[in-house]
Coordinates of N, CA and C in Angstrom, one line a residue:
M175 N -29.8 -4.5 5.9 CA -29.1 -3.9 7.2 C -27.6 -4.1 7.1
V176 N -26.9 -3.0 7.3 CA -25.4 -3.0 7.2 C -24.9 -3.5 8.5
A177 N -24.0 -4.5 8.5 CA -23.4 -5.0 9.7 C -22.5 -4.0 10.4
S178 N -22.5 -4.0 11.7 CA -21.7 -3.0 12.4 C -20.2 -3.4 12.3
P179 N -19.3 -2.4 12.2 CA -17.9 -2.7 12.1 C -17.3 -3.0 13.5
E180 N -18.0 -2.8 14.5 CA -17.5 -3.0 15.9 C -18.4 -4.0 16.7
P181 N -17.9 -5.0 17.2 CA -18.7 -5.9 18.0 C -19.2 -5.3 19.3
D182 N -20.3 -5.8 19.9 CA -20.7 -5.3 21.2 C -19.7 -5.7 22.2
R183 N -19.7 -4.9 23.3 CA -18.7 -5.2 24.4 C -18.9 -6.6 25.0
D184 N -20.1 -7.1 25.0 CA -20.4 -8.5 25.5 C -20.7 -9.5 24.4
C185 N -20.1 -9.2 23.2 CA -20.3 -10.1 22.1 C -20.1 -11.6 22.4
S186 N -21.0 -12.4 22.1 CA -21.0 -13.8 22.5 C -21.0 -14.7 21.2
L187 N -20.6 -14.2 20.1 CA -20.7 -15.0 18.8 C -19.7 -16.1 18.9
C188 N -18.6 -15.9 19.6 CA -17.6 -17.0 19.8 C -17.5 -17.3 21.3
L189 N -18.2 -18.4 21.6 CA -18.4 -18.7 23.0 C -17.1 -18.9 23.8
R190 N -16.1 -19.6 23.1 CA -14.8 -19.8 23.8 C -14.1 -18.5 24.2
L191 N -14.2 -17.5 23.2 CA -13.5 -16.2 23.5 C -14.3 -15.4 24.5
H192 N -15.7 -15.5 24.4 CA -16.5 -14.8 25.4 C -16.2 -15.3 26.8
D193 N -16.1 -16.6 27.0 CA -15.9 -17.2 28.3 C -14.5 -16.9 28.8
F194 N -13.5 -16.8 27.9 CA -12.2 -16.5 28.3 C -12.1 -15.1 28.8
I195 N -12.8 -14.2 28.1 CA -12.8 -12.8 28.6 C -13.5 -12.6 29.9
A196 N -14.6 -13.4 30.0 CA -15.4 -13.3 31.3 C -14.5 -13.8 32.5
E197 N -13.7 -14.8 32.2 CA -12.8 -15.2 33.3 C -11.8 -14.1 33.6
W198 N -11.2 -13.4 32.7 CA -10.3 -12.4 32.9 C -10.9 -11.1 33.5
R199 N -12.2 -10.9 33.3 CA -12.9 -9.8 33.9 C -13.0 -10.1 35.4
R200 N -13.2 -11.4 35.8 CA -13.2 -11.7 37.2 C -11.8 -11.6 37.8
R201 N -10.8 -12.0 37.1 CA -9.4 -12.0 37.6 C -8.8 -10.6 37.6
E202 N -9.1 -9.8 36.6 CA -8.5 -8.4 36.5 C -9.6 -7.4 36.1
P203 N -10.5 -7.0 37.1 CA -11.6 -6.2 36.7 C -11.2 -4.8 36.2
S204 N -10.0 -4.4 36.5 CA -9.6 -3.0 36.0 C -9.2 -3.0 34.5
W205 N -9.0 -4.2 33.9 CA -8.6 -4.3 32.5 C -9.7 -4.0 31.6
F206 N -9.4 -3.8 30.3 CA -10.4 -3.5 29.3 C -11.3 -4.7 29.1
N207 N -10.7 -5.9 28.9 CA -11.4 -7.2 28.8 C -12.7 -7.1 28.0
A208 N -12.5 -6.8 26.7 CA -13.6 -6.8 25.8 C -13.1 -6.8 24.3
P209 N -14.0 -6.9 23.3 CA -13.5 -6.8 22.0 C -12.8 -5.4 21.8
V210 N -11.6 -5.4 21.2 CA -10.9 -4.2 21.1 C -11.3 -3.4 19.9
P211 N -11.7 -2.2 20.0 CA -12.2 -1.4 18.8 C -11.1 -0.9 17.9
T212 N -11.4 -0.6 16.7 CA -10.5 -0.1 15.7 C -9.9 1.3 16.2
F213 N -8.7 1.5 16.1 CA -8.0 2.7 16.5 C -8.0 3.6 15.3
L214 N -8.6 4.8 15.4 CA -8.8 5.7 14.3 C -7.9 7.0 14.5
P215 N -7.6 7.7 13.4 CA -7.0 9.0 13.5 C -8.0 10.0 14.0
P216 N -7.6 11.1 14.6 CA -8.5 12.1 15.2 C -9.4 12.7 14.1
E217 N -8.9 12.7 12.8 CA -9.7 13.3 11.8 C -10.9 12.5 11.3
G218 N -10.9 11.2 11.8 CA -12.0 10.3 11.5 C -11.8 9.4 10.4
E219 N -12.8 8.6 10.1 CA -12.6 7.5 9.1 C -12.4 8.0 7.7
D220 N -12.9 9.2 7.3 CA -12.7 9.6 6.0 C -11.2 10.0 5.7
A221 N -10.4 10.1 6.7 CA -9.0 10.5 6.6 C -8.2 9.2 6.3
V222 N -8.7 8.1 6.6 CA -8.0 6.8 6.5 C -7.6 6.4 5.1
K223 N -6.3 6.3 4.8 CA -5.9 5.7 3.5 C -5.2 4.4 3.7
L224 N -4.8 4.1 4.9 CA -4.1 2.8 5.2 C -4.8 2.2 6.4
L225 N -5.1 0.9 6.3 CA -5.6 0.1 7.4 C -4.6 -1.0 7.7
I226 N -4.2 -1.1 9.0 CA -3.3 -2.2 9.4 C -4.2 -3.2 10.2
V227 N -4.0 -4.5 9.8 CA -4.8 -5.6 10.3 C -3.9 -6.5 11.1
G228 N -4.0 -6.6 12.4 CA -3.2 -7.5 13.2 C -4.0 -8.8 13.3
L229 N -3.4 -9.7 14.2 CA -4.1 -11.0 14.4 C -5.2 -10.9 15.4
A230 N -4.9 -10.6 16.7 CA -5.8 -10.5 17.8 C -5.2 -9.7 18.9
P231 N -6.0 -9.2 19.9 CA -5.4 -8.5 21.0 C -4.5 -9.5 21.8
G232 N -3.4 -8.9 22.4 CA -2.6 -9.7 23.3 C -3.3 -9.6 24.7
L233 N -3.1 -10.7 25.5 CA -3.7 -10.8 26.8 C -3.4 -9.6 27.7
R234 N -2.1 -9.3 27.8 CA -1.7 -8.2 28.7 C -1.4 -6.9 27.8
G235 N -1.7 -7.0 26.5 CA -1.5 -5.8 25.7 C -2.8 -5.2 25.5
A236 N -3.4 -5.3 24.3 CA -4.6 -4.6 23.9 C -5.8 -5.1 24.8
N237 N -5.8 -6.3 25.2 CA -6.9 -6.8 26.0 C -6.9 -6.0 27.4
R238 N -5.8 -5.7 27.8 CA -5.6 -4.9 29.1 C -5.9 -3.4 28.9
T239 N -5.4 -2.9 27.8 CA -5.4 -1.4 27.6 C -6.6 -0.9 26.8
G240 N -7.1 -1.8 25.9 CA -8.2 -1.4 25.0 C -7.9 -0.7 23.8
R241 N -6.6 -0.6 23.4 CA -6.1 0.0 22.2 C -5.2 -1.0 21.5
P242 N -5.4 -1.2 20.2 CA -4.6 -2.2 19.5 C -3.1 -2.0 19.6
F243 N -2.3 -3.1 19.9 CA -0.9 -3.0 19.9 C -0.4 -2.1 21.0
T244 N -1.1 -2.0 22.1 CA -0.7 -1.1 23.2 C -0.6 -1.9 24.5
G245 N 0.7 -1.9 25.0 CA 0.9 -2.6 26.3 C 1.8 -3.8 26.1
D246 N 2.2 -4.2 24.9 CA 3.2 -5.3 24.7 C 4.2 -4.9 23.7
Y247 N 5.2 -5.7 23.5 CA 6.4 -5.4 22.7 C 6.0 -5.0 21.2
A248 N 5.0 -5.7 20.7 CA 4.7 -5.5 19.3 C 4.4 -4.1 19.0
G249 N 3.8 -3.4 19.9 CA 3.4 -2.0 19.8 C 4.7 -1.1 19.7
D250 N 5.7 -1.4 20.4 CA 6.9 -0.6 20.4 C 7.5 -0.5 19.0
L251 N 7.6 -1.7 18.3 CA 8.1 -1.7 17.0 C 7.1 -1.1 16.0
L252 N 5.8 -1.4 16.1 CA 4.8 -0.9 15.2 C 4.7 0.6 15.2
Y253 N 4.4 1.1 16.4 CA 4.2 2.6 16.5 C 5.5 3.4 16.3
G254 N 6.6 2.9 16.7 CA 7.9 3.6 16.4 C 8.1 3.7 14.9
T255 N 7.7 2.6 14.2 CA 7.9 2.6 12.7 C 6.8 3.6 12.1
L256 N 5.6 3.6 12.6 CA 4.6 4.5 12.1 C 5.0 5.9 12.3
I257 N 5.5 6.3 13.4 CA 6.0 7.6 13.7 C 7.1 8.0 12.7
A258 N 8.0 7.1 12.5 CA 9.2 7.4 11.7 C 8.8 7.7 10.2
H259 N 7.6 7.1 9.8 CA 7.2 7.2 8.4 C 6.0 8.3 8.3
G260 N 5.8 9.0 9.3 CA 4.8 10.1 9.3 C 3.4 9.6 9.3
L261 N 3.2 8.3 9.7 CA 1.8 7.7 9.8 C 1.3 7.8 11.2
A262 N 2.0 8.4 12.2 CA 1.5 8.6 13.5 C 2.4 9.8 14.1
R263 N 1.8 10.5 15.0 CA 2.5 11.6 15.6 C 2.4 11.5 17.2
G264 N 3.3 12.1 17.8 CA 3.4 12.1 19.3 C 4.4 11.1 19.8
E265 N 4.2 10.7 21.0 CA 5.1 9.7 21.6 C 4.4 8.5 22.1
F266 N 4.8 7.3 21.7 CA 4.2 6.1 22.2 C 4.7 5.7 23.5
K267 N 3.8 5.6 24.5 CA 4.2 5.3 25.9 C 3.5 4.0 26.4
A268 N 3.0 3.3 25.4 CA 2.3 1.9 25.7 C 1.1 2.0 26.6
R269 N 0.4 3.2 26.6 CA -0.8 3.3 27.3 C -1.8 4.1 26.5
P270 N -3.1 3.9 26.6 CA -4.0 4.5 25.7 C -4.2 6.0 25.9
D271 N -3.7 6.6 27.0 CA -3.8 8.0 27.2 C -2.5 8.7 27.0
D272 N -1.6 8.1 26.1 CA -0.3 8.7 25.9 C -0.3 9.8 24.9
G273 N -1.5 10.1 24.3 CA -1.6 11.2 23.3 C -1.2 10.8 21.9
L274 N -0.7 9.6 21.7 CA -0.3 9.2 20.3 C -1.5 9.3 19.4
E275 N -1.3 9.9 18.2 CA -2.4 10.0 17.2 C -1.9 9.4 15.9
L276 N -2.8 8.7 15.2 CA -2.5 8.1 13.9 C -2.7 9.2 12.8
V277 N -2.0 9.0 11.7 CA -2.1 10.0 10.6 C -2.5 9.2 9.3
Q278 N -3.7 9.4 8.8 CA -4.2 8.7 7.6 C -4.2 7.2 7.8
T279 N -4.2 6.7 9.0 CA -4.1 5.3 9.3 C -5.0 4.9 10.3
A280 N -5.5 3.6 10.2 CA -6.4 3.0 11.3 C -5.8 1.6 11.5
I281 N -6.0 1.1 12.7 CA -5.5 -0.2 13.2 C -6.6 -1.0 13.8
T282 N -6.7 -2.2 13.3 CA -7.7 -3.2 13.8 C -7.1 -4.6 13.9
N283 N -7.9 -5.5 14.3 CA -7.4 -6.9 14.3 C -8.4 -7.8 13.6
A284 N -7.9 -8.9 13.0 CA -8.7 -9.9 12.3 C -9.7 -10.5 13.3
V285 N -9.2 -10.7 14.5 CA -10.1 -11.3 15.6 C -10.0 -10.2 16.7
R286 N -11.2 -9.7 17.1 CA -11.2 -8.6 18.1 C -11.1 -9.0 19.5
C287 N -11.3 -10.2 19.9 CA -11.2 -10.7 21.3 C -9.9 -11.4 21.5
V288 N -9.4 -11.3 22.7 CA -8.2 -12.1 23.0 C -8.5 -13.6 23.0
P289 N -7.7 -14.4 22.3 CA -7.9 -15.8 22.3 C -6.9 -16.5 23.3
P290 N -7.3 -17.6 23.9 CA -6.4 -18.4 24.8 C -5.1 -18.7 24.0
E291 N -4.0 -18.6 24.7 CA -2.7 -18.9 24.1 C -2.4 -18.1 22.8
N292 N -3.1 -17.0 22.6 CA -3.0 -16.1 21.5 C -3.2 -16.9 20.2
K293 N -4.1 -17.9 20.2 CA -4.3 -18.7 19.0 C -5.8 -18.8 18.7
P294 N -6.4 -18.0 17.9 CA -7.8 -18.1 17.5 C -7.9 -19.4 16.6
V295 N -9.1 -20.0 16.6 CA -9.4 -21.1 15.7 C -10.1 -20.6 14.5
G296 N -10.1 -21.5 13.5 CA -10.7 -21.1 12.2 C -12.1 -20.5 12.2
A297 N -12.9 -21.1 13.0 CA -14.3 -20.6 13.1 C -14.4 -19.2 13.7
E298 N -13.5 -19.0 14.7 CA -13.5 -17.6 15.3 C -13.0 -16.6 14.3
I299 N -12.0 -16.9 13.5 CA -11.5 -16.0 12.5 C -12.6 -15.7 11.5
A300 N -13.3 -16.7 11.1 CA -14.4 -16.6 10.1 C -15.5 -15.7 10.6
T301 N -15.9 -16.0 11.9 CA -17.0 -15.3 12.5 C -16.6 -13.8 12.7
C302 N -15.4 -13.5 13.1 CA -15.0 -12.1 13.3 C -14.8 -11.4 12.0
R303 N -14.8 -12.1 10.9 CA -14.7 -11.4 9.6 C -16.0 -10.7 9.3
T304 N -17.1 -11.0 10.0 CA -18.3 -10.2 9.9 C -18.1 -8.8 10.4
F305 N -17.1 -8.6 11.1 CA -16.7 -7.2 11.6 C -15.6 -6.6 10.7
L306 N -14.7 -7.4 10.2 CA -13.6 -6.9 9.4 C -14.1 -6.4 8.0
V307 N -15.1 -7.1 7.5 CA -15.7 -6.6 6.2 C -16.3 -5.2 6.3
P308 N -17.1 -4.9 7.2 CA -17.7 -3.6 7.3 C -16.6 -2.6 7.8
T309 N -15.6 -3.0 8.5 CA -14.5 -2.1 8.9 C -13.8 -1.6 7.7
I310 N -13.5 -2.5 6.8 CA -12.8 -2.1 5.6 C -13.7 -1.2 4.8
A311 N -15.0 -1.5 4.7 CA -16.0 -0.7 3.9 C -16.2 0.7 4.5
R312 N -16.0 0.9 5.8 CA -16.3 2.2 6.4 C -15.3 3.3 5.9
F313 N -14.2 2.9 5.4 CA -13.1 3.9 5.0 C -13.3 4.2 3.5
S314 N -13.9 5.2 3.2 CA -14.3 5.6 1.8 C -13.0 6.0 0.9
N315 N -12.0 6.4 1.6 CA -10.8 6.8 0.9 C -9.6 5.8 1.1
L316 N -9.9 4.6 1.5 CA -8.9 3.6 1.7 C -8.2 3.2 0.4
R317 N -6.9 3.2 0.5 CA -6.1 2.8 -0.7 C -5.2 1.5 -0.4
A318 N -4.9 1.3 0.8 CA -4.0 0.2 1.1 C -4.3 -0.5 2.5
V319 N -4.1 -1.8 2.5 CA -4.2 -2.5 3.8 C -2.9 -3.2 4.0
L320 N -2.4 -3.2 5.3 CA -1.2 -4.0 5.7 C -1.7 -5.1 6.6
A321 N -1.5 -6.3 6.2 CA -1.8 -7.5 7.0 C -0.5 -8.0 7.7
L322 N -0.6 -8.1 9.0 CA 0.5 -8.6 9.8 C 0.3 -10.0 10.2
G323 N 1.1 -10.9 9.4 CA 1.0 -12.3 9.6 C 0.1 -13.0 8.7
S324 N 0.2 -14.3 8.5 CA -0.5 -15.1 7.5 C -2.0 -15.2 7.8
I325 N -2.4 -15.3 9.1 CA -3.8 -15.4 9.4 C -4.5 -14.1 9.1
A326 N -3.9 -12.9 9.5 CA -4.5 -11.6 9.1 C -4.6 -11.5 7.6
H327 N -3.5 -11.9 7.0 CA -3.5 -11.8 5.5 C -4.6 -12.6 4.9
Q328 N -4.8 -13.8 5.2 CA -5.8 -14.7 4.6 C -7.2 -14.1 4.9
S329 N -7.4 -13.7 6.1 CA -8.8 -13.2 6.5 C -9.0 -11.9 5.7
T330 N -8.0 -11.1 5.5 CA -8.2 -9.8 4.8 C -8.4 -10.1 3.3
V331 N -7.7 -11.1 2.7 CA -8.0 -11.5 1.3 C -9.5 -11.8 1.2
R332 N -10.0 -12.7 2.1 CA -11.4 -13.1 2.0 C -12.3 -11.9 2.2
A333 N -12.0 -11.0 3.1 CA -12.8 -9.8 3.4 C -12.9 -8.9 2.2
L334 N -11.8 -8.9 1.4 CA -11.8 -8.1 0.2 C -12.4 -8.8 -1.0
G335 N -12.9 -10.0 -0.8 CA -13.5 -10.7 -1.9 C -12.6 -11.5 -2.8
G336 N -11.3 -11.7 -2.3 CA -10.4 -12.4 -3.1 C -10.3 -13.9 -2.7
R337 N -9.5 -14.7 -3.4 CA -9.2 -16.1 -3.1 C -7.8 -16.2 -2.5
V338 N -7.7 -16.9 -1.4 CA -6.4 -17.0 -0.8 C -5.4 -17.7 -1.7
A339 N -5.9 -18.7 -2.4 CA -4.9 -19.4 -3.3 C -4.3 -18.5 -4.4
A340 N -5.1 -17.5 -4.8 CA -4.6 -16.6 -5.8 C -3.8 -15.4 -5.2
H341 N -3.8 -15.3 -3.9 CA -3.1 -14.2 -3.2 C -2.4 -14.7 -2.0
P342 N -1.4 -15.5 -2.2 CA -0.7 -16.2 -1.0 C 0.1 -15.2 -0.2
F343 N 0.2 -15.5 1.1 CA 1.0 -14.7 2.0 C 2.5 -14.8 1.7
K344 N 3.1 -13.6 1.7 CA 4.6 -13.5 1.6 C 5.0 -12.2 2.3
H345 N 6.0 -12.3 3.1 CA 6.5 -11.1 3.7 C 7.0 -10.1 2.6
G346 N 6.6 -8.9 2.6 CA 6.9 -7.9 1.6 C 6.1 -8.1 0.4
G347 N 5.1 -9.0 0.4 CA 4.3 -9.2 -0.8 C 3.3 -8.0 -1.0
Q348 N 2.8 -7.9 -2.2 CA 1.8 -6.9 -2.5 C 0.8 -7.5 -3.5
H349 N -0.5 -7.3 -3.3 CA -1.5 -7.8 -4.2 C -2.5 -6.6 -4.4
Q350 N -3.2 -6.7 -5.5 CA -4.3 -5.8 -5.8 C -5.6 -6.6 -5.8
I351 N -6.5 -6.2 -4.9 CA -7.8 -6.9 -4.8 C -8.9 -5.9 -4.7
G352 N -9.8 -5.9 -5.6 CA -10.9 -4.9 -5.6 C -10.5 -3.5 -5.5
G353 N -9.4 -3.1 -6.1 CA -9.0 -1.7 -6.1 C -8.2 -1.3 -4.8
I354 N -8.0 -2.2 -4.0 CA -7.2 -2.0 -2.7 C -5.8 -2.7 -2.9
A355 N -4.7 -2.0 -2.5 CA -3.4 -2.7 -2.5 C -3.2 -3.3 -1.1
L356 N -3.0 -4.6 -1.1 CA -2.8 -5.4 0.1 C -1.3 -5.7 0.2
F357 N -0.7 -5.1 1.3 CA 0.7 -5.4 1.6 C 0.7 -6.4 2.8
S358 N 1.8 -7.2 2.9 CA 1.9 -8.2 3.9 C 3.2 -8.2 4.6
S359 N 3.2 -8.4 5.9 CA 4.5 -8.5 6.6 C 4.4 -9.6 7.7
Y360 N 5.5 -10.2 8.0 CA 5.5 -11.0 9.2 C 5.0 -10.2 10.4
H361 N 4.3 -10.8 11.4 CA 3.8 -10.1 12.5 C 5.0 -9.6 13.3
C362 N 4.8 -8.4 13.9 CA 5.9 -7.7 14.7 C 5.9 -8.2 16.1
S363 N 5.7 -9.4 16.4 CA 5.7 -10.0 17.7 C 7.1 -10.1 18.2
R364 N 7.2 -10.2 19.5 CA 8.6 -10.4 20.2 C 9.2 -11.7 19.7
Y365 N 8.3 -12.7 19.6 CA 8.8 -14.0 19.1 C 9.5 -13.9 17.8
N366 N 8.8 -13.3 16.8 CA 9.4 -13.2 15.5 C 10.6 -12.3 15.4
T367 N 10.7 -11.3 16.2 CA 11.9 -10.5 16.2 C 13.0 -11.1 17.0
N368 N 12.7 -11.8 18.1 CA 13.8 -12.5 18.8 C 14.4 -13.7 18.0
T369 N 13.6 -14.3 17.2 CA 14.1 -15.5 16.5 C 14.7 -15.0 15.1
G370 N 14.6 -13.8 14.8 CA 15.1 -13.3 13.5 C 14.2 -13.5 12.3
V371 N 13.0 -14.0 12.5 CA 12.0 -14.1 11.4 C 11.7 -12.8 10.8
L372 N 11.6 -11.8 11.7 CA 11.4 -10.4 11.3 C 12.5 -9.5 11.9
T373 N 13.2 -8.8 11.1 CA 14.1 -7.8 11.6 C 13.5 -6.4 11.5
E374 N 14.0 -5.5 12.3 CA 13.5 -4.1 12.2 C 13.7 -3.6 10.7
A375 N 14.8 -3.9 10.1 CA 15.0 -3.4 8.7 C 14.0 -4.0 7.8
M376 N 13.6 -5.2 7.9 CA 12.6 -5.9 7.1 C 11.2 -5.2 7.3
F377 N 10.9 -4.8 8.5 CA 9.7 -4.2 8.8 C 9.6 -2.7 8.3
V378 N 10.7 -2.0 8.4 CA 10.9 -0.7 7.9 C 10.7 -0.7 6.4
N379 N 11.3 -1.7 5.7 CA 11.2 -1.7 4.3 C 9.8 -1.8 3.8
V380 N 9.0 -2.6 4.5 CA 7.5 -2.7 4.1 C 6.9 -1.4 4.2
F381 N 7.1 -0.6 5.3 CA 6.5 0.7 5.5 C 7.0 1.7 4.5
S382 N 8.3 1.5 4.1 CA 8.8 2.4 3.0 C 8.1 2.2 1.7
E383 N 7.8 1.0 1.4 CA 7.0 0.7 0.2 C 5.6 1.2 0.3
I384 N 5.0 1.1 1.5 CA 3.6 1.6 1.6 C 3.5 3.1 1.5
T385 N 4.5 3.8 2.2 CA 4.4 5.3 2.1 C 4.7 5.8 0.7
A386 N 5.6 5.1 0.0 CA 5.8 5.4 -1.4 C 4.6 5.2 -2.3
F387 N 3.9 4.1 -2.0 CA 2.6 3.9 -2.7 C 1.6 5.0 -2.4
L388 N 1.4 5.3 -1.2 CA 0.4 6.3 -0.8 C 0.8 7.7 -1.3
Q389 N 2.0 8.0 -1.5 CA 2.4 9.3 -2.0 C 2.5 9.4 -3.5
A390 N 2.3 8.3 -4.2 CA 2.4 8.3 -5.6 C 1.2 8.9 -6.3

């Protein structure tokens, strides 16, 4: 039996995350408050050549809106960069009905449920990899993965069947694992950009390398 790439809306594999979402369903019943599904291009999964893997939904971002990187600062930088590189079209207005469309790109998270304090624990990351593995496998024409941050990088390395020690995280790094090119970047969070860990130029450079790879 092939594992589903998307968890059930009431997935209870990680009790701490399940309970945290249940609490927010009571507090904010109009929010999405569920595992956030992978964002696909309108042409479907066969069109996907690049998969972007983030860490987890933000509480007032994707957990509220139901679309990865939508509703918080990280999405402004990510989607603006995608549009500039021809990997998305339309206008990003930080809401799921803004009409933005991905181009040959899909976006998911290593952990699909919002974690308390935005910090998933190791067991939750490992458990949610049971969804990341079939997510990667669903894209028959996938050529590259971009991992945002060290946790997403490490989980993606494992999902691709690689060893973390042999494929360490580095901003701007590139590895080949099982026929897939794995690119890595610091996460595009407000904290990283405010502290100078990640500049817009650094982020753009990573996408320039990815688009050049995909066009080769």
